[in-house]
Amino acid sequence: QTCALPILKLEANLRIEPGRATTVIRKLPQGTKLEVLERSTIQRSDTGQRDVWLKVRSGKDQVGWVLSTLAEFDVPEGIAPYTESYAYSAVKILQEVEDAELGRVFWYVVGERSATIDPSIDFDGIRVFTWNGPRHRYETAYRERKLRGVYPLTVGNDGKNTTFRFYVLAADGTRTERNFTMNGVIVRESRKRP
């Protein structure tokens, strides 16, 4: 398992394209777990308001779009007290460790989303939680704020260390990839060589 998936709060239409009038692939029941692949903001013609849509994968290969207001991340219990004033718009498991008293626990990387964020941005902060075994608690190993982060946030392994990657969106709409490597609890950004 590599991620904590968002869950549908209500039944939702899975659509081919983002938009309230686009073709429905099928209905997804309440409680369906989703993998978020992309995010899009669409202007509504009837009200002038904007809808935020998530491109999601449901099951093995069913991909489509759902309204973001119908999905919420089931924040893992261990890191729920650390959300502060943020909503988590991405939660990925980095690795699994053993605690002598509690058994299996996970390290996480999360995308933090503030209430005033630009709607074209998926998250404006990134945070890595690692587990302090002797103290039996989560600690922040890395945190960066004031980002223009966009999906996907992915986790991997370079053969030796855990890695994660996300993208930042420039004002002109270009996306830049950012890659990070973990050496134990130390998080370092992988700089590209010229």
PDB file of N, CA, C and O in Angstrom, residues 33-67:
ATOM      1  N   LYS A  33     -13.265   4.447  -2.804  1.00  0.00           N
ATOM      2  CA  LYS A  33     -11.922   5.009  -2.680  1.00  0.00           C
ATOM      3  C   LYS A  33     -11.413   5.398  -4.056  1.00  0.00           C
ATOM      4  O   LYS A  33     -11.617   4.675  -5.028  1.00  0.00           O
ATOM      5  N   LEU A  34     -10.752   6.551  -4.119  1.00  0.00           N
ATOM      6  CA  LEU A  34     -10.302   7.110  -5.395  1.00  0.00           C
ATOM      7  C   LEU A  34      -8.812   7.428  -5.343  1.00  0.00           C
ATOM      8  O   LEU A  34      -8.304   7.859  -4.316  1.00  0.00           O
ATOM      9  N   GLU A  35      -8.145   7.285  -6.465  1.00  0.00           N
ATOM     10  CA  GLU A  35      -6.779   7.769  -6.609  1.00  0.00           C
ATOM     11  C   GLU A  35      -6.849   9.036  -7.451  1.00  0.00           C
ATOM     12  O   GLU A  35      -7.368   9.029  -8.561  1.00  0.00           O
ATOM     13  N   VAL A  36      -6.356  10.162  -6.929  1.00  0.00           N
ATOM     14  CA  VAL A  36      -6.418  11.434  -7.645  1.00  0.00           C
ATOM     15  C   VAL A  36      -5.249  11.539  -8.611  1.00  0.00           C
ATOM     16  O   VAL A  36      -4.093  11.380  -8.232  1.00  0.00           O
ATOM     17  N   LEU A  37      -5.559  11.831  -9.879  1.00  0.00           N
ATOM     18  CA  LEU A  37      -4.550  11.935 -10.930  1.00  0.00           C
ATOM     19  C   LEU A  37      -4.317  13.377 -11.370  1.00  0.00           C
ATOM     20  O   LEU A  37      -3.213  13.738 -11.778  1.00  0.00           O
ATOM     21  N   GLU A  38      -5.359  14.187 -11.312  1.00  0.00           N
ATOM     22  CA  GLU A  38      -5.277  15.545 -11.852  1.00  0.00           C
ATOM     23  C   GLU A  38      -6.415  16.361 -11.266  1.00  0.00           C
ATOM     24  O   GLU A  38      -7.354  15.817 -10.682  1.00  0.00           O
ATOM     25  N   ARG A  39      -6.339  17.690 -11.445  1.00  0.00           N
ATOM     26  CA  ARG A  39      -7.364  18.582 -10.929  1.00  0.00           C
ATOM     27  C   ARG A  39      -7.622  19.659 -11.966  1.00  0.00           C
ATOM     28  O   ARG A  39      -6.709  20.115 -12.639  1.00  0.00           O
ATOM     29  N   SER A  40      -8.876  20.099 -12.107  1.00  0.00           N
ATOM     30  CA  SER A  40      -9.209  21.122 -13.092  1.00  0.00           C
ATOM     31  C   SER A  40     -10.322  22.005 -12.543  1.00  0.00           C
ATOM     32  O   SER A  40     -11.233  21.525 -11.867  1.00  0.00           O
ATOM     33  N   THR A  41     -10.234  23.310 -12.830  1.00  0.00           N
ATOM     34  CA  THR A  41     -11.269  24.260 -12.421  1.00  0.00           C
ATOM     35  C   THR A  41     -12.030  24.704 -13.659  1.00  0.00           C
ATOM     36  O   THR A  41     -11.429  25.150 -14.630  1.00  0.00           O
ATOM     37  N   ILE A  42     -13.349  24.577 -13.630  1.00  0.00           N
ATOM     38  CA  ILE A  42     -14.209  24.870 -14.786  1.00  0.00           C
ATOM     39  C   ILE A  42     -15.243  25.924 -14.394  1.00  0.00           C
ATOM     40  O   ILE A  42     -15.897  25.805 -13.351  1.00  0.00           O
ATOM     41  N   GLN A  43     -15.390  26.941 -15.236  1.00  0.00           N
ATOM     42  CA  GLN A  43     -16.409  27.973 -15.036  1.00  0.00           C
ATOM     43  C   GLN A  43     -17.786  27.400 -15.367  1.00  0.00           C
ATOM     44  O   GLN A  43     -17.960  26.754 -16.403  1.00  0.00           O
ATOM     45  N   ARG A  44     -18.759  27.642 -14.491  1.00  0.00           N
ATOM     46  CA  ARG A  44     -20.134  27.199 -14.747  1.00  0.00           C
ATOM     47  C   ARG A  44     -20.877  28.274 -15.521  1.00  0.00           C
ATOM     48  O   ARG A  44     -20.854  29.446 -15.138  1.00  0.00           O
ATOM     49  N   SER A  45     -21.543  27.879 -16.586  1.00  0.00           N
ATOM     50  CA  SER A  45     -22.251  28.855 -17.426  1.00  0.00           C
ATOM     51  C   SER A  45     -23.538  29.357 -16.770  1.00  0.00           C
ATOM     52  O   SER A  45     -23.963  30.480 -16.981  1.00  0.00           O
ATOM     53  N   ASP A  46     -24.151  28.516 -15.917  1.00  0.00           N
ATOM     54  CA  ASP A  46     -25.434  28.897 -15.326  1.00  0.00           C
ATOM     55  C   ASP A  46     -25.322  29.890 -14.181  1.00  0.00           C
ATOM     56  O   ASP A  46     -26.188  30.741 -13.996  1.00  0.00           O
ATOM     57  N   THR A  47     -24.252  29.835 -13.408  1.00  0.00           N
ATOM     58  CA  THR A  47     -24.127  30.698 -12.225  1.00  0.00           C
ATOM     59  C   THR A  47     -22.913  31.620 -12.276  1.00  0.00           C
ATOM     60  O   THR A  47     -22.823  32.554 -11.492  1.00  0.00           O
ATOM     61  N   GLY A  48     -21.978  31.336 -13.158  1.00  0.00           N
ATOM     62  CA  GLY A  48     -20.741  32.117 -13.181  1.00  0.00           C
ATOM     63  C   GLY A  48     -19.748  31.661 -12.125  1.00  0.00           C
ATOM     64  O   GLY A  48     -18.627  32.159 -12.040  1.00  0.00           O
ATOM     65  N   GLN A  49     -20.142  30.696 -11.295  1.00  0.00           N
ATOM     66  CA  GLN A  49     -19.229  30.163 -10.289  1.00  0.00           C
ATOM     67  C   GLN A  49     -18.312  29.135 -10.935  1.00  0.00           C
ATOM     68  O   GLN A  49     -18.492  28.746 -12.086  1.00  0.00           O
ATOM     69  N   ARG A  50     -17.317  28.689 -10.163  1.00  0.00           N
ATOM     70  CA  ARG A  50     -16.371  27.715 -10.672  1.00  0.00           C
ATOM     71  C   ARG A  50     -16.513  26.399  -9.925  1.00  0.00           C
ATOM     72  O   ARG A  50     -16.725  26.393  -8.716  1.00  0.00           O
ATOM     73  N   ASP A  51     -16.419  25.306 -10.655  1.00  0.00           N
ATOM     74  CA  ASP A  51     -16.395  23.964 -10.066  1.00  0.00           C
ATOM     75  C   ASP A  51     -14.988  23.423 -10.143  1.00  0.00           C
ATOM     76  O   ASP A  51     -14.296  23.605 -11.145  1.00  0.00           O
ATOM     77  N   VAL A  52     -14.581  22.741  -9.099  1.00  0.00           N
ATOM     78  CA  VAL A  52     -13.296  22.059  -9.107  1.00  0.00           C
ATOM     79  C   VAL A  52     -13.564  20.572  -9.334  1.00  0.00           C
ATOM     80  O   VAL A  52     -14.376  19.961  -8.636  1.00  0.00           O
ATOM     81  N   TRP A  53     -12.885  20.007 -10.331  1.00  0.00           N
ATOM     82  CA  TRP A  53     -13.060  18.607 -10.719  1.00  0.00           C
ATOM     83  C   TRP A  53     -11.775  17.843 -10.487  1.00  0.00           C
ATOM     84  O   TRP A  53     -10.679  18.377 -10.672  1.00  0.00           O
ATOM     85  N   LEU A  54     -11.912  16.589 -10.082  1.00  0.00           N
ATOM     86  CA  LEU A  54     -10.764  15.711  -9.890  1.00  0.00           C
ATOM     87  C   LEU A  54     -10.802  14.593 -10.916  1.00  0.00           C
ATOM     88  O   LEU A  54     -11.835  13.940 -11.085  1.00  0.00           O
ATOM     89  N   LYS A  55      -9.677  14.402 -11.600  1.00  0.00           N
ATOM     90  CA  LYS A  55      -9.539  13.224 -12.462  1.00  0.00           C
ATOM     91  C   LYS A  55      -9.073  12.104 -11.551  1.00  0.00           C
ATOM     92  O   LYS A  55      -8.044  12.220 -10.877  1.00  0.00           O
ATOM     93  N   VAL A  56      -9.844  11.024 -11.515  1.00  0.00           N
ATOM     94  CA  VAL A  56      -9.581   9.970 -10.540  1.00  0.00           C
ATOM     95  C   VAL A  56      -9.559   8.600 -11.205  1.00  0.00           C
ATOM     96  O   VAL A  56     -10.109   8.406 -12.288  1.00  0.00           O
ATOM     97  N   ARG A  57      -8.927   7.678 -10.523  1.00  0.00           N
ATOM     98  CA  ARG A  57      -8.987   6.269 -10.896  1.00  0.00           C
ATOM     99  C   ARG A  57      -9.760   5.560  -9.806  1.00  0.00           C
ATOM    100  O   ARG A  57      -9.454   5.679  -8.620  1.00  0.00           O
ATOM    101  N   SER A  58     -10.778   4.825 -10.221  1.00  0.00           N
ATOM    102  CA  SER A  58     -11.591   4.046  -9.302  1.00  0.00           C
ATOM    103  C   SER A  58     -11.432   2.588  -9.688  1.00  0.00           C
ATOM    104  O   SER A  58     -11.750   2.206 -10.805  1.00  0.00           O
ATOM    105  N   GLY A  59     -10.951   1.782  -8.779  1.00  0.00           N
ATOM    106  CA  GLY A  59     -10.702   0.388  -9.119  1.00  0.00           C
ATOM    107  C   GLY A  59      -9.412   0.272  -9.925  1.00  0.00           C
ATOM    108  O   GLY A  59      -8.547   1.127  -9.864  1.00  0.00           O
ATOM    109  N   LYS A  60      -9.297  -0.790 -10.716  1.00  0.00           N
ATOM    110  CA  LYS A  60      -8.048  -1.048 -11.422  1.00  0.00           C
ATOM    111  C   LYS A  60      -7.797  -0.101 -12.573  1.00  0.00           C
ATOM    112  O   LYS A  60      -6.701   0.373 -12.771  1.00  0.00           O
ATOM    113  N   ASP A  61      -8.831   0.177 -13.384  1.00  0.00           N
ATOM    114  CA  ASP A  61      -8.565   0.971 -14.573  1.00  0.00           C
ATOM    115  C   ASP A  61      -9.688   1.908 -14.974  1.00  0.00           C
ATOM    116  O   ASP A  61      -9.699   2.431 -16.077  1.00  0.00           O
ATOM    117  N   GLN A  62     -10.650   2.152 -14.113  1.00  0.00           N
ATOM    118  CA  GLN A  62     -11.752   3.055 -14.427  1.00  0.00           C
ATOM    119  C   GLN A  62     -11.326   4.484 -14.109  1.00  0.00           C
ATOM    120  O   GLN A  62     -11.159   4.855 -12.948  1.00  0.00           O
ATOM    121  N   VAL A  63     -11.114   5.322 -15.155  1.00  0.00           N
ATOM    122  CA  VAL A  63     -10.637   6.685 -14.972  1.00  0.00           C
ATOM    123  C   VAL A  63     -11.706   7.656 -15.467  1.00  0.00           C
ATOM    124  O   VAL A  63     -12.326   7.441 -16.509  1.00  0.00           O
ATOM    125  N   GLY A  64     -11.929   8.731 -14.713  1.00  0.00           N
ATOM    126  CA  GLY A  64     -12.886   9.753 -15.092  1.00  0.00           C
ATOM    127  C   GLY A  64     -12.803  10.927 -14.132  1.00  0.00           C
ATOM    128  O   GLY A  64     -11.874  11.015 -13.326  1.00  0.00           O
ATOM    129  N   TRP A  65     -13.805  11.810 -14.205  1.00  0.00           N
ATOM    130  CA  TRP A  65     -13.811  13.041 -13.426  1.00  0.00           C
ATOM    131  C   TRP A  65     -14.993  13.066 -12.461  1.00  0.00           C
ATOM    132  O   TRP A  65     -16.098  12.673 -12.823  1.00  0.00           O
ATOM    133  N   VAL A  66     -14.739  13.546 -11.221  1.00  0.00           N
ATOM    134  CA  VAL A  66     -15.798  13.750 -10.233  1.00  0.00           C
ATOM    135  C   VAL A  66     -15.638  15.138  -9.616  1.00  0.00           C
ATOM    136  O   VAL A  66     -14.535  15.688  -9.580  1.00  0.00           O
ATOM    137  N   LEU A  67     -16.734  15.702  -9.122  1.00  0.00           N
ATOM    138  CA  LEU A  67     -16.670  16.975  -8.414  1.00  0.00           C
ATOM    139  C   LEU A  67     -15.857  16.821  -7.141  1.00  0.00           C
ATOM    140  O   LEU A  67     -16.072  15.878  -6.368  1.00  0.00           O
TER     141      LEU A  67
END
